[in-house]
CSV table of C-alpha atoms in Angstrom, one decimal:
chain,number,residue,atom,x,y,z
A,102,MET,CA,-15.3,-189.2,-65.4
A,103,VAL,CA,-14.7,-191.9,-62.7
A,104,VAL,CA,-11.4,-192.8,-64.4
A,105,SER,CA,-10.4,-189.2,-64.3
A,106,LEU,CA,-11.2,-188.8,-60.6
A,107,VAL,CA,-9.2,-191.9,-59.8
A,108,VAL,CA,-6.2,-190.6,-61.7
A,109,ARG,CA,-6.4,-187.3,-59.8
A,110,VAL,CA,-6.6,-189.1,-56.5
A,111,GLU,CA,-3.6,-191.3,-57.3
A,112,ALA,CA,-1.7,-188.2,-58.2
A,113,LEU,CA,-2.4,-186.7,-54.8
A,114,VAL,CA,-1.7,-189.8,-52.7
A,115,PRO,CA,2.0,-190.8,-52.4
A,116,GLY,CA,2.5,-194.2,-53.9
A,117,GLY,CA,-1.0,-194.2,-55.4
A,118,LEU,CA,-3.9,-196.3,-54.2
A,119,SER,CA,-1.9,-199.6,-54.2
A,120,GLY,CA,-0.5,-199.1,-50.7
A,121,ALA,CA,3.1,-199.1,-51.9
A,122,GLY,CA,3.8,-195.6,-50.7
A,123,PRO,CA,5.6,-194.4,-47.6
A,124,PRO,CA,4.5,-195.6,-44.1
A,125,LEU,CA,1.7,-193.8,-42.3
A,126,PRO,CA,2.6,-190.6,-40.5
A,127,ARG,CA,3.2,-190.8,-36.7
A,128,VAL,CA,-0.4,-189.6,-35.9
A,129,GLY,CA,-1.9,-192.0,-38.3
A,130,ALA,CA,0.2,-194.9,-37.0
A,131,GLU,CA,-0.8,-194.1,-33.4
A,132,LEU,CA,-4.5,-194.0,-34.5
A,133,ALA,CA,-4.1,-197.3,-36.2
A,134,ALA,CA,-2.5,-198.8,-33.1
A,135,SER,CA,-5.3,-197.6,-30.8
A,136,GLY,CA,-7.3,-200.7,-31.6
A,137,ILE,CA,-9.5,-199.8,-34.6
A,138,THR,CA,-10.1,-202.6,-37.0
A,139,PRO,CA,-10.1,-202.1,-40.8
A,140,ASN,CA,-13.9,-202.2,-40.9
A,141,GLY,CA,-14.0,-199.5,-38.2
A,142,LEU,CA,-16.7,-201.3,-36.2
A,143,LEU,CA,-15.1,-202.8,-33.2
A,144,PRO,CA,-12.0,-202.2,-31.1
A,145,GLY,CA,-9.0,-204.3,-31.9
A,146,GLY,CA,-8.3,-205.4,-28.4
A,147,THR,CA,-6.4,-202.7,-26.7
A,148,VAL,CA,-7.3,-201.2,-23.3
A,149,VAL,CA,-8.4,-197.9,-24.8
A,150,GLY,CA,-10.5,-199.4,-27.5
A,151,TRP,CA,-12.3,-201.8,-25.2
A,152,ALA,CA,-12.7,-199.1,-22.6
A,153,LEU,CA,-14.4,-196.8,-25.1
A,154,LEU,CA,-16.7,-199.7,-26.1
A,155,GLY,CA,-17.6,-200.3,-22.5
A,156,PHE,CA,-18.2,-196.6,-21.9
A,157,GLY,CA,-20.6,-196.6,-24.9
A,158,LEU,CA,-22.5,-199.6,-23.6
A,159,GLY,CA,-22.7,-197.9,-20.2
A,160,MET,CA,-24.1,-194.8,-21.8
A,161,LEU,CA,-26.8,-196.8,-23.3
A,162,GLY,CA,-27.5,-198.6,-20.0
A,163,GLY,CA,-27.6,-195.2,-18.2
A,164,ALA,CA,-30.1,-193.8,-20.7
A,165,ALA,CA,-32.3,-196.9,-20.2
A,166,GLY,CA,-32.0,-196.4,-16.4
A,167,ARG,CA,-32.9,-192.8,-16.7
A,168,LEU,CA,-36.1,-193.6,-18.7
A,169,LEU,CA,-36.9,-196.4,-16.2
A,170,LEU,CA,-36.6,-194.1,-13.2
A,171,ALA,CA,-38.8,-191.5,-14.9
A,172,ARG,CA,-41.6,-194.1,-15.5
A,173,MET,CA,-41.4,-195.7,-12.1
A,174,ARG,CA,-44.1,-194.8,-9.5
A,175,ARG,CA,-41.5,-194.2,-6.8
A,176,GLY,CA,-38.6,-193.3,-9.1
A,177,THR,CA,-37.1,-190.0,-9.9
A,178,ARG,CA,-36.2,-187.7,-12.8
A,179,VAL,CA,-32.5,-187.3,-13.7
A,180,PRO,CA,-31.5,-184.8,-16.4
A,181,PRO,CA,-29.2,-186.2,-19.1
A,182,PRO,CA,-26.3,-187.0,-19.3
A,183,TRP,CA,-25.4,-187.4,-15.6
A,184,LEU,CA,-26.8,-191.0,-15.3
A,185,GLU,CA,-25.3,-192.0,-18.6
A,186,VAL,CA,-21.8,-190.9,-17.7
A,187,ALA,CA,-22.1,-192.3,-14.2
A,188,VAL,CA,-23.0,-195.8,-15.6
A,189,GLY,CA,-20.4,-195.5,-18.4
A,190,VAL,CA,-17.4,-195.1,-16.1
A,191,PRO,CA,-17.6,-198.4,-14.3
A,192,CYS,CA,-18.6,-200.2,-17.5
A,193,ALA,CA,-15.5,-198.7,-19.2
A,194,GLY,CA,-13.3,-200.0,-16.4
A,195,VAL,CA,-14.8,-203.5,-16.5
A,196,VAL,CA,-14.8,-204.0,-20.3
A,197,GLY,CA,-11.4,-202.4,-20.6
A,198,ALA,CA,-9.9,-204.7,-18.0
A,199,ALA,CA,-11.5,-207.7,-19.7
A,200,GLY,CA,-10.3,-206.7,-23.2
A,201,ALA,CA,-6.8,-206.2,-21.8
A,202,GLY,CA,-6.8,-209.8,-20.4
A,203,VAL,CA,-6.5,-208.9,-16.8
A,204,LEU,CA,-10.2,-209.6,-15.9
A,205,PRO,CA,-11.8,-213.0,-16.8
A,206,TRP,CA,-14.7,-212.5,-19.2
A,207,ALA,CA,-16.9,-214.7,-16.9
A,208,TRP,CA,-17.1,-211.8,-14.5
A,209,LEU,CA,-18.3,-209.3,-17.1
A,210,PRO,CA,-22.1,-209.9,-16.9
A,211,LEU,CA,-22.2,-209.8,-13.1
A,212,LEU,CA,-20.0,-206.7,-12.7
A,213,LEU,CA,-21.8,-204.8,-15.5
A,214,GLY,CA,-25.2,-205.6,-14.0
A,215,ALA,CA,-24.1,-204.7,-10.5
A,216,GLY,CA,-22.5,-201.4,-11.6
A,217,TRP,CA,-25.7,-200.4,-13.3
A,218,LEU,CA,-27.8,-201.2,-10.2
A,219,ALA,CA,-25.3,-199.4,-8.0
A,220,VAL,CA,-25.6,-196.1,-9.9
A,221,VAL,CA,-29.4,-196.2,-10.6
A,222,ALA,CA,-30.5,-197.3,-7.1
A,223,SER,CA,-28.1,-194.9,-5.4
A,224,VAL,CA,-29.5,-191.9,-7.3
A,225,VAL,CA,-33.0,-192.6,-5.9
A,226,ASP,CA,-31.7,-193.4,-2.4
A,227,VAL,CA,-29.6,-190.2,-2.2
A,228,ARG,CA,-32.3,-187.9,-3.5
A,229,HIS,CA,-35.4,-189.4,-1.8
A,230,HIS,CA,-34.1,-191.8,0.9
A,231,ARG,CA,-35.8,-194.8,-0.5
A,232,LEU,CA,-35.0,-197.9,-2.6
A,233,PRO,CA,-37.8,-198.9,-5.0
A,234,ASP,CA,-39.0,-202.5,-4.9
A,235,ALA,CA,-38.9,-202.4,-8.7
A,236,LEU,CA,-35.1,-202.3,-8.5
A,237,THR,CA,-34.3,-204.3,-5.3
A,238,LEU,CA,-36.6,-207.3,-5.8
A,239,PRO,CA,-35.6,-208.3,-9.3
A,240,ALA,CA,-31.9,-207.7,-8.5
A,241,LEU,CA,-31.4,-211.0,-6.6
A,242,PRO,CA,-32.6,-213.4,-9.4
A,243,ALA,CA,-30.7,-211.3,-11.9
A,244,ALA,CA,-27.5,-211.6,-9.8
A,245,LEU,CA,-27.9,-215.4,-9.6
A,246,VAL,CA,-28.4,-215.6,-13.4
A,247,LEU,CA,-25.4,-213.3,-14.1
A,248,ALA,CA,-23.2,-215.3,-11.8
A,249,VAL,CA,-23.7,-218.5,-13.9
A,250,PRO,CA,-20.7,-217.9,-16.2
A,251,VAL,CA,-18.5,-217.8,-13.1
A,252,GLY,CA,-19.5,-221.3,-12.1
A,253,VAL,CA,-22.0,-223.4,-10.3
A,254,ALA,CA,-20.2,-223.0,-7.0
A,255,ALA,CA,-20.4,-219.2,-7.3
A,256,VAL,CA,-24.1,-219.4,-7.9
A,257,GLY,CA,-24.6,-221.5,-4.8
A,258,ARG,CA,-22.4,-219.2,-2.7
A,259,ALA,CA,-24.3,-216.2,-4.0
A,260,ALA,CA,-27.7,-217.7,-2.9
A,261,ALA,CA,-26.3,-218.5,0.5
A,262,GLY,CA,-24.6,-215.1,0.9
A,263,ALA,CA,-27.9,-213.4,0.0
A,264,ALA,CA,-29.8,-215.3,2.6
A,265,LEU,CA,-27.1,-214.7,5.2
A,266,LEU,CA,-26.8,-210.9,4.7
A,267,VAL,CA,-30.6,-210.5,4.5
A,268,GLY,CA,-30.9,-212.3,7.9
A,269,ALA,CA,-28.3,-210.0,9.4
A,270,TYR,CA,-29.9,-206.9,8.1
A,271,LEU,CA,-33.3,-208.0,9.1
A,272,LEU,CA,-32.1,-208.6,12.7
A,273,VAL,CA,-30.7,-205.0,12.8
A,274,HIS,CA,-34.0,-203.7,11.4
A,275,ALA,CA,-36.0,-205.5,14.0
A,276,VAL,CA,-33.8,-204.0,16.8
A,277,SER,CA,-33.6,-200.4,15.3
A,278,PRO,CA,-36.0,-199.8,12.4
A,279,ARG,CA,-35.0,-196.2,12.3
A,280,SER,CA,-31.3,-196.9,11.6
A,281,LEU,CA,-32.0,-199.5,8.9
A,282,GLY,CA,-35.1,-199.5,6.6
A,283,LEU,CA,-36.8,-202.3,4.8
A,284,GLY,CA,-35.4,-201.1,1.5
A,285,ASP,CA,-31.9,-201.6,2.8
A,286,VAL,CA,-32.9,-205.1,3.9
A,287,LYS,CA,-34.2,-205.9,0.5
A,288,LEU,CA,-31.1,-204.5,-1.1
A,289,ALA,CA,-29.0,-206.8,1.1
A,290,ALA,CA,-30.0,-209.8,-1.0
A,291,PRO,CA,-28.3,-208.8,-4.3
A,292,VAL,CA,-25.4,-207.2,-2.3
A,293,GLY,CA,-24.8,-210.5,-0.5
A,294,ALA,CA,-25.1,-212.5,-3.7
A,295,LEU,CA,-22.6,-210.3,-5.5
A,296,SER,CA,-20.0,-210.4,-2.7
A,297,ALA,CA,-20.4,-214.1,-1.9
A,298,ALA,CA,-20.1,-215.0,-5.6
A,299,ALA,CA,-16.5,-213.9,-5.3
A,300,SER,CA,-15.8,-215.6,-1.9
A,301,TRP,CA,-16.8,-215.6,1.7
A,302,PRO,CA,-13.9,-213.3,2.7
A,303,ALA,CA,-15.1,-210.9,0.0
A,304,LEU,CA,-18.5,-210.8,1.7
A,305,LEU,CA,-16.9,-210.0,5.1
A,306,LEU,CA,-14.6,-207.4,3.5
A,307,GLY,CA,-17.6,-205.8,1.7
A,308,CYS,CA,-19.5,-205.5,4.9
A,309,ALA,CA,-16.5,-203.9,6.6
A,310,LEU,CA,-16.0,-201.5,3.8
A,311,THR,CA,-19.7,-200.6,3.9
A,312,ALA,CA,-19.5,-199.7,7.6
A,313,VAL,CA,-16.4,-197.5,7.0
A,314,ALA,CA,-18.1,-195.8,4.0
A,315,SER,CA,-21.3,-195.3,5.9
A,316,VAL,CA,-19.5,-193.7,8.8
A,317,GLY,CA,-17.7,-191.4,6.4
A,318,MET,CA,-20.9,-190.4,4.7
A,319,ALA,CA,-22.7,-189.8,8.0
A,320,GLY,CA,-19.8,-187.5,9.1
A,321,TRP,CA,-20.0,-185.6,5.9
A,322,MET,CA,-23.7,-185.1,6.1
A,323,VAL,CA,-23.5,-184.0,9.8
A,324,ALA,CA,-20.8,-181.5,8.9
A,325,ARG,CA,-22.8,-180.3,5.9
A,326,SER,CA,-26.0,-179.9,7.9
A,327,ALA,CA,-24.1,-178.0,10.7
A,328,ARG,CA,-23.1,-175.2,8.4
A,329,PRO,CA,-25.2,-172.1,9.1
A,330,THR,CA,-27.3,-170.7,6.3
A,331,ARG,CA,-27.9,-167.0,5.7
A,332,GLY,CA,-31.3,-165.9,6.8
A,333,ALA,CA,-32.2,-169.3,8.2
A,334,GLY,CA,-33.8,-167.8,11.4
A,335,VAL,CA,-37.3,-166.5,11.9
A,336,SER,CA,-38.8,-164.2,14.4
A,337,LEU,CA,-41.1,-165.4,17.1
A,338,ASP,CA,-44.2,-164.3,15.1
A,339,GLY,CA,-43.2,-166.6,12.2
A,340,THR,CA,-42.5,-163.8,9.7
A,341,GLY,CA,-39.0,-164.9,9.0
A,342,ALA,CA,-37.4,-161.6,10.2
A,343,GLY,CA,-35.2,-163.2,12.9
A,344,PRO,CA,-31.4,-162.8,13.2
A,345,PRO,CA,-29.4,-164.7,10.5
A,346,GLY,CA,-27.8,-168.0,11.5
A,347,VAL,CA,-30.5,-168.9,14.1
A,348,ALA,CA,-32.3,-172.0,13.0
A,349,ALA,CA,-36.0,-172.3,13.6
A,350,PRO,CA,-37.3,-175.9,13.1
A,351,LEU,CA,-40.9,-174.9,14.0
A,352,LEU,CA,-42.6,-173.0,11.2
A,353,CYS,CA,-46.1,-171.7,11.4
A,354,ASP,CA,-48.4,-173.2,8.8
A,355,SER,CA,-50.5,-170.3,7.5
A,356,ALA,CA,-53.2,-172.7,6.3
A,357,SER,CA,-53.9,-174.6,9.5
A,358,GLY,CA,-52.3,-172.3,12.0
A,359,ALA,CA,-50.5,-175.3,13.6
A,360,ALA,CA,-46.8,-175.5,14.3
A,361,THR,CA,-45.5,-178.3,12.1
A,362,TRP,CA,-42.0,-179.7,11.7
A,363,ARG,CA,-40.6,-179.0,8.2
A,364,ARG,CA,-38.0,-181.4,7.0
A,365,GLY,CA,-34.8,-179.4,6.4
A,366,ALA,CA,-35.9,-176.3,8.2
A,367,SER,CA,-33.1,-176.7,10.7
A,368,ARG,CA,-29.7,-177.1,9.2
A,369,SER,CA,-28.0,-177.4,12.6
A,370,MET,CA,-29.4,-180.9,13.1
A,371,PRO,CA,-28.2,-184.0,11.2
A,372,PRO,CA,-30.6,-185.7,8.8
A,373,ALA,CA,-32.8,-188.4,10.3
A,374,GLU,CA,-32.0,-190.9,7.6
A,375,LEU,CA,-28.7,-192.0,6.0
A,376,PRO,CA,-28.8,-193.5,2.5
A,377,LEU,CA,-27.1,-196.8,2.9
A,378,GLY,CA,-27.6,-197.9,-0.7
A,379,PRO,CA,-24.5,-196.2,-2.2
A,380,PRO,CA,-22.1,-197.6,0.5
A,381,MET,CA,-23.6,-201.1,0.3
A,382,LEU,CA,-23.6,-201.4,-3.5
A,383,GLY,CA,-20.4,-199.4,-4.1
A,384,SER,CA,-18.4,-201.4,-1.5
A,385,ALA,CA,-19.6,-204.8,-2.8
A,386,TRP,CA,-18.9,-203.8,-6.4
A,387,LEU,CA,-15.4,-202.6,-5.6
A,388,VAL,CA,-14.4,-205.6,-3.6
A,389,VAL,CA,-15.6,-208.1,-6.2
A,390,PHE,CA,-14.0,-206.1,-9.1
A,391,VAL,CA,-10.6,-206.0,-7.3
A,392,ALA,CA,-10.9,-209.7,-6.3
A,393,ALA,CA,-11.6,-210.7,-9.9
A,394,LEU,CA,-8.8,-208.5,-11.2
A,395,VAL,CA,-6.2,-209.9,-8.8
A,396,GLY,CA,-7.3,-213.5,-8.5
A,397,GLY,CA,-9.5,-214.3,-11.5
A,398,THR,CA,-11.3,-217.5,-10.5
A,399,SER,CA,-8.9,-218.2,-7.7
A,400,GLY,CA,-9.7,-215.0,-5.8
A,401,ALA,CA,-7.8,-212.2,-4.3
A,402,VAL,CA,-9.3,-212.4,-0.8
A,403,GLY,CA,-9.9,-216.1,-0.6
A,404,PRO,CA,-10.6,-219.0,-2.8
A,405,MET,CA,-13.6,-218.3,-5.1
A,406,GLY,CA,-14.0,-221.8,-6.5
A,407,GLY,CA,-15.9,-220.4,-9.4
A,408,GLY,CA,-14.0,-222.3,-12.1
């Protein structure tokens, strides 16, 4: 029966099973050229194949981050697959660039770890205006360890950059605690380590890009909060029957009878806090990624000395 089945298959396949038939069709040839190895397990080295592998790894990292945030005391719950996709995109770019030979493999651990932290920490900061210690405190030693493949000089620069940026942020926090929280000060340590691991100019460029991104985010939030909402006003007796478009920040608490400030009751005023985590982490990651792409271990914005 097996012999009969083989004979029938050979009759259907041009050239039999020996591989002596005509070449693969155009679609099949393009599929084979996309980087799939004969065993079908790993990409063969092309940009698309490595990018798909990186996206898959990022999806796994995003799923782990989602479970971690759900279990943390000061975390948050994110429905799938948003976090998985958000982590998968930078991972696809990093692994794809490394597989294509334009990004040194030594930068892969640091950029992948920083990309994961940027997405996971930014989600909590945007939704709840806080940066959990469970994410910010272990990030510095993790950054120093992940910078080891780049070189000893990069590790030393990372440690010094972390101390320098934390000192600067701590000074701003002491002058104006409302504008810069302690969570941002703690986050400055891994951000400074990541940027300085590339070069000192990368640290300065990352800070400048953070300032620009923060101003843009603040402007967007002010413009968004200034838009009037239908039915936002309330009458003087607190029944909510006032004219539409008139904001009423003071709402009467029916339980205590006291006038209390409800956060978000007035959409005509800008929010009191600006989440700085996304600009800090995103700017540092982007600067280091571009520097590693253009300069490798010699640097795009200055000598890295990580060889």
